[in-house]
Every structure is written in C-alpha cells, then in structure tokens.
Coordinates of C-alpha atoms in Angstrom, one line a residue:
M221 CA -27.6 -4.4 39.5
G222 CA -25.4 -2.2 37.9
F223 CA -25.3 -1.2 34.2
A224 CA -22.4 1.0 32.3
R225 CA -21.4 1.0 28.8
T226 CA -18.5 2.3 26.8
C227 CA -17.1 2.0 23.5
S228 CA -14.2 0.5 21.0
V229 CA -13.5 -0.2 17.7
A230 CA -13.7 -3.4 15.9
L231 CA -11.6 -3.6 12.7
V232 CA -12.4 -5.3 9.4
G233 CA -9.5 -4.8 6.9
V234 CA -8.8 -0.7 7.5
E235 CA -12.3 -0.1 7.7
G236 CA -13.6 0.1 11.4
V237 CA -17.0 -0.6 13.0
V238 CA -17.7 1.5 16.2
V239 CA -18.9 -1.1 18.7
E240 CA -20.6 -0.8 22.3
V241 CA -19.0 -2.3 25.1
Q242 CA -22.0 -3.0 28.0
A243 CA -21.4 -3.9 31.0
D244 CA -24.5 -5.6 33.4
L245 CA -24.1 -6.7 37.3
E246 CA -27.0 -8.8 38.7
P247 CA -27.3 -10.7 41.9
G248 CA -26.2 -14.5 41.5
V249 CA -23.4 -16.8 41.5
A250 CA -19.8 -15.1 40.4
A251 CA -19.4 -15.5 37.0
F252 CA -18.0 -13.3 33.8
T253 CA -20.1 -14.2 30.7
L254 CA -18.8 -12.5 27.1
V255 CA -21.4 -12.5 24.4
G256 CA -21.3 -10.8 21.0
L257 CA -19.0 -13.1 18.2
P258 CA -15.7 -12.6 19.8
D259 CA -12.7 -14.7 18.9
K260 CA -10.3 -16.7 21.1
S261 CA -8.3 -13.9 21.6
L262 CA -10.8 -11.7 22.9
I263 CA -12.4 -14.3 24.8
E264 CA -9.2 -14.8 26.8
S265 CA -9.7 -11.1 27.3
R266 CA -11.9 -12.2 30.6
E267 CA -8.8 -13.3 32.3
R268 CA -6.2 -10.1 31.6
V269 CA -9.1 -7.9 32.5
R270 CA -10.1 -9.3 36.1
A271 CA -6.4 -9.3 37.2
A272 CA -5.5 -5.9 35.8
V273 CA -8.6 -4.7 37.5
V274 CA -7.0 -6.3 41.3
N275 CA -3.8 -5.3 40.4
S276 CA -4.2 -1.6 39.7
G277 CA -6.3 -2.0 43.3
A278 CA -9.7 -1.7 42.7
E279 CA -12.3 -4.7 43.8
W280 CA -13.6 -7.2 41.2
P281 CA -17.6 -7.2 41.9
Q282 CA -18.6 -10.8 43.2
K283 CA -22.0 -11.0 41.3
K284 CA -22.9 -12.5 37.9
L285 CA -21.3 -10.3 35.1
T286 CA -22.2 -10.2 31.3
V287 CA -20.4 -7.9 28.9
G288 CA -21.9 -7.3 25.7
L289 CA -20.3 -6.4 22.4
S290 CA -22.9 -5.1 20.3
P291 CA -23.5 -5.3 17.2
A292 CA -23.4 -8.9 18.0
S293 CA -23.3 -10.0 14.4
V294 CA -20.0 -8.3 13.7
P295 CA -17.0 -10.4 14.3
K296 CA -14.4 -9.3 16.5
G297 CA -11.0 -10.0 17.3
G298 CA -7.7 -8.8 19.1
S299 CA -6.9 -7.6 22.5
G300 CA -7.8 -4.1 21.9
F301 CA -11.2 -4.5 23.7
D302 CA -9.2 -4.9 26.9
L303 CA -9.5 -1.5 27.9
A304 CA -13.0 -0.9 27.1
V305 CA -14.3 -3.8 29.2
A306 CA -12.4 -3.0 32.2
C307 CA -13.9 0.4 32.3
A308 CA -17.2 -1.0 31.4
V309 CA -17.0 -3.2 34.3
L310 CA -15.7 -0.5 36.9
G311 CA -18.6 1.5 35.4
A312 CA -21.0 -1.4 36.5
A313 CA -19.9 -1.9 39.9
E314 CA -19.7 2.1 40.6
R315 CA -16.1 2.6 41.0
L316 CA -16.5 4.9 37.7
D317 CA -19.2 7.1 36.7
P318 CA -21.1 5.7 34.2
R319 CA -21.7 8.6 32.6
E320 CA -18.0 9.8 32.2
L321 CA -17.9 6.4 30.1
T322 CA -20.7 6.9 27.6
D323 CA -18.9 9.2 25.1
L324 CA -15.5 8.0 25.5
M325 CA -13.7 5.2 22.6
M326 CA -11.3 3.0 24.3
I327 CA -8.6 1.6 22.4
G328 CA -5.8 -0.7 23.8
E329 CA -4.8 -4.3 25.5
L330 CA -4.2 -4.5 29.1
G331 CA -1.6 -6.6 31.0
L332 CA -2.0 -8.4 34.1
D333 CA 0.1 -5.4 36.2
G334 CA -2.6 -3.3 34.6
R335 CA -0.3 -1.5 32.4
V336 CA -2.0 -0.6 28.9
R337 CA 0.1 -2.5 26.1
P338 CA -0.5 -0.8 22.4
V339 CA -2.3 -2.8 19.7
R340 CA -2.3 -2.5 16.0
G341 CA -4.7 -0.5 13.6
V342 CA -4.8 2.4 16.3
L343 CA -5.3 4.9 13.2
P344 CA -8.1 3.5 11.7
A345 CA -9.7 2.9 14.6
V346 CA -9.4 6.5 15.6
L347 CA -10.8 7.5 12.1
A348 CA -13.8 5.5 12.2
A349 CA -14.7 7.0 15.5
A350 CA -14.5 10.1 14.4
D351 CA -16.3 9.6 11.2
A352 CA -19.3 8.2 14.1
G353 CA -18.7 11.7 15.9
Y354 CA -16.7 10.8 18.7
R355 CA -13.9 13.1 19.9
Q356 CA -12.6 12.0 22.9
V357 CA -10.1 8.7 22.5
V358 CA -7.9 7.0 25.4
V359 CA -5.1 5.3 23.7
P360 CA -1.9 3.5 25.0
E361 CA 1.1 6.1 25.2
Q362 CA 2.5 4.4 23.0
T363 CA 0.3 5.5 19.9
A364 CA -1.1 8.4 21.1
A365 CA 0.9 10.1 18.5
E366 CA -0.4 7.9 15.7
A367 CA -4.4 8.6 16.9
S368 CA -3.6 12.6 17.2
L369 CA -2.7 12.2 13.5
V370 CA -7.0 12.6 13.3
P371 CA -8.0 16.4 13.1
G372 CA -10.8 17.0 15.4
V373 CA -10.2 14.4 18.2
S374 CA -8.8 15.0 22.1
V375 CA -6.3 11.8 22.5
L376 CA -5.5 10.7 25.8
G377 CA -2.8 8.6 25.7
I378 CA -2.5 6.3 29.3
R379 CA 0.1 3.8 30.5
S380 CA -1.8 2.0 33.3
L381 CA -5.2 1.1 33.9
R382 CA -4.5 3.0 37.3
Q383 CA -4.1 6.2 35.7
L384 CA -7.0 5.7 33.6
I385 CA -8.9 4.9 36.8
A386 CA -7.4 8.4 38.5
V387 CA -8.4 10.4 35.7
L388 CA -12.0 9.5 35.2
A389 CA -12.3 9.3 38.9
D390 CA -11.2 13.0 39.5
E391 CA -8.3 11.6 41.7
P392 CA -4.4 12.6 41.9
V393 CA -2.8 10.5 38.9
P394 CA 0.1 8.4 39.6
D395 CA 3.1 8.0 38.3
E396 CA 4.0 5.0 36.5
E397 CA 7.6 4.0 36.2
E398 CA 8.9 1.9 32.9
P399 CA 11.1 -1.1 34.5
R400 CA 13.1 -1.5 30.8
E401 CA 16.8 -0.9 31.2
E402 CA 19.0 1.3 29.4
G403 CA 19.5 0.3 26.0
R404 CA 16.7 -2.6 25.5
P405 CA 13.9 -2.4 23.2
D406 CA 10.5 -1.8 24.8
P407 CA 8.4 -4.7 25.0
L408 CA 5.3 -3.2 25.1
L409 CA 5.9 -2.6 21.3
A410 CA 6.2 -6.0 20.6
G411 CA 2.3 -5.7 20.4
L412 CA 2.7 -3.3 16.8
V413 CA 4.6 -5.7 14.9
V414 CA 3.1 -9.1 13.2
P415 CA 5.6 -12.0 13.8
G416 CA 7.2 -12.6 10.5
T417 CA 6.6 -9.4 8.5
G418 CA 9.4 -7.2 9.8
A419 CA 9.3 -4.1 11.4
G420 CA 9.0 -2.4 8.2
A421 CA 8.2 -4.5 5.4
G422 CA 6.7 -2.5 2.2
L423 CA 8.5 1.0 3.8
P424 CA 11.5 2.7 2.7
A425 CA 14.6 1.4 5.3
G426 CA 15.4 4.6 6.8
D427 CA 16.3 8.0 5.0
H428 CA 18.7 6.2 2.8
T429 CA 17.4 6.1 -1.0
P430 CA 19.1 4.7 -3.7
D431 CA 20.9 6.9 -6.6
L432 CA 19.7 6.7 -10.2
A433 CA 23.4 7.6 -11.0
D434 CA 24.7 4.6 -9.8
V435 CA 22.9 2.6 -12.9
A436 CA 25.3 2.8 -15.6
G437 CA 24.0 3.7 -19.1
Q438 CA 20.9 2.4 -19.7
H439 CA 19.2 5.5 -21.4
S440 CA 16.0 4.2 -22.8
A441 CA 15.2 2.3 -19.5
R442 CA 16.4 5.4 -17.8
R443 CA 13.7 7.7 -19.5
A444 CA 10.9 5.0 -19.3
L445 CA 11.4 5.0 -15.5
E446 CA 10.7 8.9 -15.3
V447 CA 7.6 8.4 -17.4
A448 CA 6.4 5.7 -15.2
A449 CA 7.1 7.5 -12.4
A450 CA 5.7 11.1 -13.9
G451 CA 2.3 9.3 -14.5
R452 CA 2.2 6.3 -12.6
H453 CA 2.1 4.1 -15.1
H454 CA 3.3 0.3 -14.8
I455 CA 6.3 -0.6 -16.1
F456 CA 7.8 -3.9 -17.2
F457 CA 11.4 -4.7 -17.9
K458 CA 13.1 -7.8 -20.0
G459 CA 16.7 -8.3 -20.1
P460 CA 19.5 -10.5 -19.2
P461 CA 20.7 -11.3 -15.8
G462 CA 23.1 -8.4 -14.4
A463 CA 21.6 -5.8 -16.8
G464 CA 20.4 -3.7 -14.3
K465 CA 16.9 -4.1 -13.8
T466 CA 16.6 -4.5 -10.2
M467 CA 18.6 -1.5 -10.0
L468 CA 16.3 0.4 -11.7
A469 CA 13.3 -0.8 -10.3
E470 CA 14.6 -0.1 -6.2
R471 CA 15.2 3.8 -8.0
L472 CA 11.4 3.8 -8.8
P473 CA 10.3 5.2 -5.3
G474 CA 12.8 7.9 -4.9
L475 CA 11.6 9.3 -8.2
L476 CA 7.8 9.3 -6.9
P477 CA 6.8 12.9 -5.0
P478 CA 6.3 12.7 -1.5
L479 CA 2.6 11.6 -0.3
S480 CA 0.0 14.2 0.2
S481 CA -1.5 14.2 3.6
K482 CA -4.7 12.0 2.9
E483 CA -2.2 9.6 1.2
S484 CA 0.3 9.7 4.2
L485 CA -3.3 8.8 6.4
E486 CA -4.4 5.8 3.7
V487 CA -0.8 4.2 3.4
T488 CA -0.1 4.5 7.5
A489 CA -3.8 3.3 8.2
V490 CA -3.1 0.0 5.9
H491 CA 0.7 -0.5 7.7
S492 CA -0.8 0.3 11.1
V493 CA -3.2 -2.8 10.5
A494 CA -0.5 -5.1 9.0
G495 CA 1.8 -4.7 11.7
T496 CA 4.5 -3.3 9.9
L497 CA 4.6 0.4 11.2
P498 CA 7.4 0.7 12.6
P499 CA 8.0 2.6 16.3
G500 CA 8.4 5.8 16.6
G501 CA 7.1 6.4 12.8
P502 CA 3.4 7.4 13.5
L503 CA 2.9 8.7 9.9
V504 CA 4.3 7.8 6.5
H505 CA 5.5 10.5 3.9
R506 CA 7.3 8.4 1.5
P507 CA 6.3 6.0 -1.2
P508 CA 6.2 2.4 0.2
Y509 CA 8.3 0.2 -1.9
C510 CA 7.1 -3.7 -1.6
A511 CA 9.1 -6.9 -3.7
P512 CA 7.8 -10.1 -2.5
H513 CA 9.8 -13.2 -3.4
H514 CA 8.6 -15.0 -6.5
S515 CA 7.6 -17.9 -4.5
A516 CA 5.0 -15.6 -3.1
T517 CA 1.6 -17.1 -2.4
M518 CA -1.8 -15.7 -3.3
A519 CA -2.7 -14.8 0.1
S520 CA 0.4 -13.0 0.8
L521 CA -0.2 -10.8 -2.5
V522 CA -3.6 -10.4 -2.6
G523 CA -4.4 -10.7 1.3
G524 CA -5.7 -13.4 3.2
G525 CA -5.1 -15.9 6.1
T526 CA -7.2 -17.8 8.6
G527 CA -10.2 -15.6 10.0
L528 CA -10.2 -12.5 8.6
P529 CA -8.3 -11.6 5.8
R530 CA -4.9 -9.8 6.4
P531 CA -3.8 -6.9 3.9
G532 CA -1.6 -8.5 1.1
A533 CA 1.6 -7.0 -0.7
V534 CA -1.0 -5.1 -2.9
S535 CA -2.4 -3.0 -0.1
L536 CA 1.3 -2.8 1.5
A537 CA 2.3 -1.2 -2.0
H538 CA -0.7 1.6 -1.7
H539 CA 0.5 4.9 -3.3
G540 CA 4.1 3.1 -3.8
V541 CA 5.5 0.3 -5.5
L542 CA 4.7 -3.2 -5.9
F543 CA 8.0 -5.0 -7.6
V544 CA 7.9 -8.3 -8.4
D545 CA 11.2 -9.6 -9.9
E546 CA 11.7 -12.9 -11.6
A547 CA 8.3 -12.1 -13.1
A548 CA 8.2 -15.3 -15.2
E549 CA 9.3 -17.7 -12.2
C550 CA 5.9 -16.7 -10.5
S551 CA 2.8 -18.7 -10.4
P552 CA 0.4 -17.5 -13.3
R553 CA -2.3 -17.6 -11.0
V554 CA -1.1 -15.8 -8.8
L555 CA 0.2 -13.0 -11.4
D556 CA -3.5 -12.8 -12.8
A557 CA -4.6 -12.0 -9.5
L558 CA -2.8 -8.7 -9.7
R559 CA -5.3 -7.7 -13.3
Q560 CA -8.2 -6.7 -10.8
P561 CA -6.6 -4.5 -8.5
L562 CA -4.6 -2.8 -11.2
E563 CA -7.9 -1.7 -13.0
S564 CA -9.8 -0.7 -9.8
G565 CA -7.4 0.4 -7.2
H566 CA -8.7 -2.2 -4.5
V567 CA -8.8 -5.7 -4.0
V568 CA -11.9 -7.1 -2.1
V569 CA -10.9 -10.8 -0.8
A570 CA -14.0 -12.8 0.2
R571 CA -13.3 -15.7 2.9
A572 CA -15.7 -17.2 5.1
A573 CA -15.1 -15.6 8.4
G574 CA -16.1 -12.2 6.4
M575 CA -15.3 -10.1 3.4
M576 CA -12.5 -7.4 3.5
R577 CA -11.8 -4.8 0.8
M578 CA -8.4 -3.0 1.0
P579 CA -6.9 -0.4 -1.0
A580 CA -4.3 -1.3 -3.6
R581 CA -3.5 1.8 -6.1
F582 CA 0.1 1.1 -6.6
L583 CA 2.8 1.4 -9.6
L584 CA 3.6 -2.0 -11.1
A585 CA 6.9 -2.8 -12.0
L586 CA 7.8 -6.4 -13.2
A587 CA 11.2 -7.3 -14.6
A588 CA 12.1 -11.0 -16.0
N589 CA 14.9 -12.9 -18.0
P590 CA 14.0 -13.3 -22.0
C591 CA 14.1 -17.2 -21.3
P592 CA 14.7 -19.5 -18.7
C593 CA 18.9 -18.9 -19.0
G594 CA 18.4 -15.5 -19.5
R595 CA 20.8 -15.5 -22.7
H596 CA 18.7 -15.8 -25.2
G597 CA 19.1 -13.0 -27.7
T598 CA 22.1 -11.2 -26.0
T599 CA 25.5 -11.3 -28.2
G600 CA 27.5 -14.2 -27.6
G601 CA 25.1 -15.3 -24.9
G602 CA 25.0 -19.1 -26.1
C603 CA 21.3 -19.7 -25.3
E604 CA 20.8 -23.2 -25.1
C605 CA 17.0 -22.9 -24.6
R606 CA 14.5 -24.8 -26.7
P607 CA 11.8 -22.6 -28.7
S608 CA 9.0 -24.6 -27.2
S609 CA 10.7 -24.0 -23.5
I610 CA 10.9 -20.1 -24.8
R611 CA 7.3 -19.6 -25.7
R612 CA 6.2 -21.2 -22.6
Y613 CA 8.4 -19.1 -20.3
R614 CA 7.2 -15.9 -21.8
A615 CA 3.4 -17.3 -21.8
R616 CA 3.7 -17.6 -17.6
L617 CA 3.4 -13.5 -18.1
S618 CA -0.4 -13.8 -19.3
G619 CA -1.7 -11.4 -22.5
P620 CA -4.7 -9.9 -20.2
L621 CA -1.9 -8.8 -17.3
M622 CA 1.0 -7.3 -19.6
D623 CA -2.3 -5.3 -21.4
R624 CA -2.3 -4.0 -18.1
V625 CA 1.0 -2.7 -18.8
D626 CA 2.3 0.9 -20.4
L627 CA 5.7 0.2 -20.5
R628 CA 7.8 -2.2 -21.8
I629 CA 11.6 -2.0 -22.1
A630 CA 14.5 -4.6 -23.5
V631 CA 17.3 -3.8 -20.7
E632 CA 20.3 -4.4 -23.0
P633 CA 23.6 -5.1 -20.9
V634 CA 25.6 -2.6 -20.1
A635 CA 28.6 -1.5 -22.4
R636 CA 32.3 -2.1 -21.0
S637 CA 32.7 1.7 -22.1
E638 CA 29.5 2.6 -20.4
L639 CA 30.3 0.8 -17.0
V640 CA 33.8 2.4 -17.0
A641 CA 32.1 6.2 -17.7
L642 CA 30.2 5.5 -14.0
G643 CA 29.5 8.6 -12.8
R644 CA 29.9 11.3 -15.7
G645 CA 27.0 12.9 -16.7
A646 CA 24.4 10.5 -15.2
E647 CA 21.5 12.2 -13.7
A648 CA 21.1 11.6 -10.0
T649 CA 17.6 10.9 -8.2
A650 CA 17.2 14.2 -7.2
T651 CA 17.4 16.2 -10.5
V652 CA 14.9 13.2 -12.7
A653 CA 12.5 13.9 -9.0
A654 CA 12.6 17.5 -9.8
R655 CA 11.1 17.2 -13.3
V656 CA 8.8 14.4 -12.3
Q657 CA 7.2 16.9 -9.7
A658 CA 7.0 19.3 -11.9
A659 CA 5.5 17.1 -14.5
R660 CA 2.9 16.3 -12.2
E661 CA 1.8 19.5 -11.3
R662 CA 1.5 19.9 -14.9
A663 CA -1.3 17.2 -14.8
A664 CA -2.5 18.4 -11.6
A665 CA -3.6 21.4 -13.0
R666 CA -4.7 20.2 -16.1
L667 CA -6.9 17.7 -14.1
A668 CA -7.7 20.4 -11.2
D669 CA -11.8 20.1 -11.6
T670 CA -11.6 16.9 -12.0
P671 CA -11.6 13.6 -9.4
W672 CA -8.4 12.4 -11.4
Q673 CA -4.3 13.2 -10.3
T674 CA -2.5 11.8 -12.7
N675 CA -2.9 10.6 -16.2
S676 CA -3.0 6.5 -15.4
E677 CA -6.3 7.3 -13.8
V678 CA -7.7 9.2 -16.2
P679 CA -10.3 7.3 -18.1
G680 CA -10.3 6.3 -21.8
H681 CA -13.5 8.5 -22.9
E682 CA -12.5 11.3 -21.3
L683 CA -9.2 11.2 -23.0
R684 CA -10.7 10.8 -26.3
T685 CA -13.2 13.5 -26.1
R686 CA -12.6 16.1 -23.6
W687 CA -8.7 16.4 -24.1
H688 CA -7.2 16.4 -28.0
V689 CA -3.8 15.3 -29.1
Q690 CA -2.2 17.1 -31.7
P691 CA -4.2 16.7 -35.5
G692 CA -2.9 13.7 -37.0
A693 CA -1.0 12.3 -34.0
L694 CA -3.4 9.6 -33.0
A695 CA -3.4 8.2 -36.4
P696 CA -0.7 5.3 -35.8
A697 CA -2.2 4.3 -33.0
E698 CA -5.6 4.0 -34.8
R699 CA -4.0 1.8 -37.3
D700 CA -2.2 -0.4 -34.9
L701 CA -6.1 -0.9 -33.0
E702 CA -7.3 -2.1 -36.7
C703 CA -4.4 -4.7 -37.5
G704 CA -5.1 -6.0 -33.9
L705 CA -1.7 -4.8 -32.6
L706 CA -3.8 -3.0 -29.8
T707 CA -6.7 -3.4 -27.4
A708 CA -9.0 -0.9 -27.0
R709 CA -7.3 -0.6 -23.5
G710 CA -4.0 -0.7 -24.8
L711 CA -5.1 2.2 -27.2
D712 CA -6.0 4.4 -24.0
R713 CA -3.1 3.3 -22.2
V714 CA -1.0 4.5 -25.2
L715 CA -2.5 8.2 -24.9
R716 CA -2.4 7.9 -21.4
V717 CA 1.8 7.8 -21.5
A718 CA 1.8 10.3 -24.6
W719 CA 0.4 12.9 -22.3
T720 CA 2.9 12.0 -19.6
A721 CA 5.7 12.4 -22.1
A722 CA 4.5 15.9 -23.1
D723 CA 3.9 17.0 -19.8
L724 CA 7.6 16.0 -18.9
A725 CA 8.5 18.0 -21.8
G726 CA 6.7 21.1 -21.0
R727 CA 4.0 20.6 -24.0
D728 CA 0.5 21.5 -24.0
R729 CA -0.4 18.6 -25.7
P730 CA 0.9 15.2 -27.4
T731 CA 2.8 15.4 -30.6
L732 CA 3.3 12.5 -33.4
D733 CA 6.2 11.8 -31.7
D734 CA 4.7 11.1 -28.2
V735 CA 2.4 8.7 -29.6
N736 CA 4.7 6.9 -31.5
W737 CA 7.4 6.6 -28.4
A738 CA 4.1 5.3 -26.7
L739 CA 3.4 3.1 -29.5
E740 CA 6.9 1.8 -29.3
L741 CA 7.0 0.3 -25.7
R742 CA 3.4 -1.2 -26.2
T743 CA 3.8 -3.1 -29.3
G744 CA 7.6 -3.3 -29.5
V745 CA 7.3 -2.1 -33.4
R746 CA 9.8 1.0 -34.5
R747 CA 8.5 3.6 -35.4
G748 CA 9.3 5.8 -38.3
A749 CA 10.1 8.6 -36.4
P750 CA 14.1 8.8 -36.1
T751 CA 13.8 10.5 -32.5
A752 CA 11.8 11.5 -30.0
A753 CA 11.6 14.3 -27.6
G754 CA 13.1 13.5 -24.3
A755 CA 12.4 14.4 -20.7
G756 CA 13.0 18.1 -20.2
G757 CA 13.0 19.0 -23.6
R758 CA 16.0 17.2 -24.5
T759 CA 16.2 14.7 -27.8
R760 CA 17.6 11.1 -27.3
K761 CA 18.2 8.1 -29.3
T762 CA 14.6 6.2 -29.8
P763 CA 14.2 3.6 -27.2
T764 CA 14.2 0.3 -28.3
A765 CA 11.1 -1.6 -27.0
T766 CA 10.2 -5.2 -25.9
T767 CA 8.1 -7.0 -27.8
S768 CA 4.7 -8.5 -26.5
P769 CA 5.5 -11.9 -25.2
H770 CA 2.6 -13.1 -27.4
R771 CA 3.0 -11.5 -30.7
Q772 CA 6.2 -10.9 -32.5
A773 CA 6.5 -7.8 -33.8
P774 CA 6.0 -8.0 -37.7
R775 CA 9.1 -7.1 -40.0

C-alpha cells in the first residue's frame, strides 16, 4: 500500500481555501476514484492526469487508486488541481519521495502530453497558501511572475510534468521547447482568458489615457470631476446627447492616483479570477475602468452565473471607476443592486452552490439624458415628451440610489465659441491629476491615524465630532436637513464634499463657500454666495447643479 499527499488551493470568489490532495494505492482491480466534492471539470482530470503521467515517461500504477480532496465539504472546481493530483499519485507509487511533496503547494493544469498549462486565479491562490504558512509553490511558467508578487514565497515555474519530476527526484532537468510558430499567439495562454470577457475588460487599454484637454467648455463639470477624483465621490452627469457626458467620465480614471501596492494586489487578484488579466502584465498599477452596457443583467453587474458566482462589473471596477452610461435606460432593479456595495465596499452574492464575498469599492459615475428624447430643457430643443413620460423616465433612477451620489452636474450643450477655442487654455489631465494627488496627500495626512484614506470613507459621526468646519459654515446644510431637502446620509456626504473642496484649495477646514457649493451639487438649490473657490485656489463661476430627479428645487 502506498500513500502520499500534497496541497493545492480551491477558490471561492477571490478567497482561497487550502486543499490537501491525498492519493492512496491498494491492491485490487485497477481503478481511479476521485472524491471530495469535485465539479465536472475536476472529475475529468482523471483522464488528463493519466495521459500526462504516461506521456511524461512515468509508469501509471495498475492498482486501486483513490484520490481525496480535503476538506470534502468545500466545493472544488477547475483544472488547477491536475498538477497536485499527478504528483500525489506518483508519490504514492514511489516514483517520487512522498516527503518532498508534503510542504509543496501545486497549481496548474496538465495537457495530455504532460505540458503544464496556466490557470486563472494564481495570485489569490498563492496569497491563500502564504497565509496558511506555505513557502514553496509550483505554478506554470507563464504565471510565475504573477505568483512572485506574493512576498515570502519561493516560486518554481515549470513547463511540463517531466521537468517537475526531474526537480523533485534530483535528476537532470530536461529542456522543453515550445512548439510555437513565430508571430502566432501562445495557445497555452488561452486558459487565462474567460471567453466572452475580452482580454482586458475593466482594465485600461495600453498606455493611452484620454486627455481632459480634449473636452471643450464644461467648466463646472470639469471641476466636479476633479472633486470626484480627489475625494472618491460618486458623480452623476445629466444633460442632452452630445454635451460631453461620456467624454468626461472616460477621463475620470486618468485623474486618479496610481494604485498602492496593497490596492494593486487586490485589483490583480480580482481580474486574475475573472480571467481578464492581460498576459504579460501580472500586476495592475492603474485604476480599472469598467463601462457595462445599459442592458447589463444583474449577474453581470454584481456577480453571479451558474455554480459558484463569478465577479461582476462592480468587482472588476474595484479601486477604479464604474461608469453606467444611459443610466435611465437601465433596469431599475439592476441599478438598485448598486446601493449595498456603494455603502459597504463589497458585495455578497448567495447562490445554491455557495456564497461569495467580492471587493467592490469603486467610484460610480452615472450619465443620463433629461428625458426620453434628450432635448428637454435645451434652448430650441423642441422636446415633445409628455410630462408623465419625463417623470417616469427620471424615476428610473430611484431616490435611495441617488441619495448615495454626492455630485450631480447639469452638463449643458457646448457653445460654438467654446468649441472653436478647443485647446486654448484647457487644462490637461496631467495638470489636474497633480492637484488631485496633492489633495489626496493632504487628506491622507489628516487621516493618518485612522483606517480611512479618502474623505468619502470617513463616517459622518467622525466628521461632525472630530473634524470641525469653520464656525457657522454648516448652518445652510442644517436648515436643508430640517426642511427635508437633505437626509442624514445626505448631510454627511455634503460634509465630505466640502472637505474635499477645502483640500483642493489648500485650506485647513471647509468654509461657508465650500459647504454652499457642496449643497448646490446635492440639492440643486442655488445658494447666496456668488462665487466658490475653485480647485487650486482659483475663483470660478458658481456651477449649475442638476436637481434631484424626485424633487424639484424651490424657486
């Protein structure tokens, strides 16, 4: 009787569970039994492993073979267990020393010819192995760079099972040439991309970043965009078609600071599991940008699918921007599903096969037309929509959802003079991003001894009791709360926006103008202050804010 064991990792969302792979050989009729709650793709590993072992020059044991995956109560799926199963079988057959396998973590799929193919989710799997105390992992060569991102772990990247056998048996390691024609993509990398998602869904395309200098006019919207980036505040653009709502939203990721080391690992782990991590780029440094179509389903937005749920758009936009264009055309039920992750920073999806908790701390950008035809309120627009149709159209954005949006901007059509003057004096993305970075650093210094990094994360109780605005600056917001124009959550969000405006202007605390400007964006009510201090200390014309879709501003 022979017995051997090694380890692998089962992924539930982006959280890994260490799985012990045990192989037992007993006299009897030759058979291969796999137990431990495997799915269909894992059951098929019996044939892949048998063919890979034989084609690698090793002898397949002609005995009763049982492979167990423990803990048996955890659902296991995918082809990433192939390498661990093959080595456990070879250890039980005494082709390999079982003692060499005990402390190894193995992740990889086997081809019938013995080549090791990469799989998705290597980074979160290695993170789980490191947390469990494992310091040696074996992964496919193509994902070795991704696995090496985890500190304190020794990574061995291999091309074939034959090479791994030679390493573990202390034999000469054979060279494995890749039979790939020049100019053709590597077929082994196909396992890293989920069909239908695209190689870079949710990630910036290449090194090109849309420049904010391309946007003509829209001074109020540009300033609101800057505040959204500096404080990570959710923003809503409302205006007619062609006014520049989509252009503004597409330039929002370029204003965000680069991801920190911790944030990069979190974003990379999500995209590795989702199969959207581009080959050759193991670590994501830039904030992701995800813009699902307005016909997106609930499962595609928050996560789901058959079997164990998979990450949705809210998770792919983690630490980045989620842009929902034509928001009023989306299903209200789907949009309201964003309410919970907007508050908590994560989403919990429960299905019959299991429950998944995925990170979802994103910056939400919404864009919508004022009416079904898009011409309501424009000069010479000729809107023919009935008042009842306009009300129903605006009501698709529910009150609870809009209550979580800090900035609401009316994007007006661009004047001819502004369009002709394009490029004259318009600030570029790099200039605005520098101010955003400075404001982020100022906020981080103030919040240094707290678990928060940006103003949008600070609880309202802390803002009201620990960091105070200038005396009397909060009086307009308190009056709006008494009149019902603001909710308690809305008051907290006004305070957060006011602090961000103060950080951009270099002030120690918000002034009355900062609070008034935040209230204008929140309620749509024009305040008494004729001007508001703009970003970087400049003075600009008071922006025109859009009214709530559920309450007309008093005149």
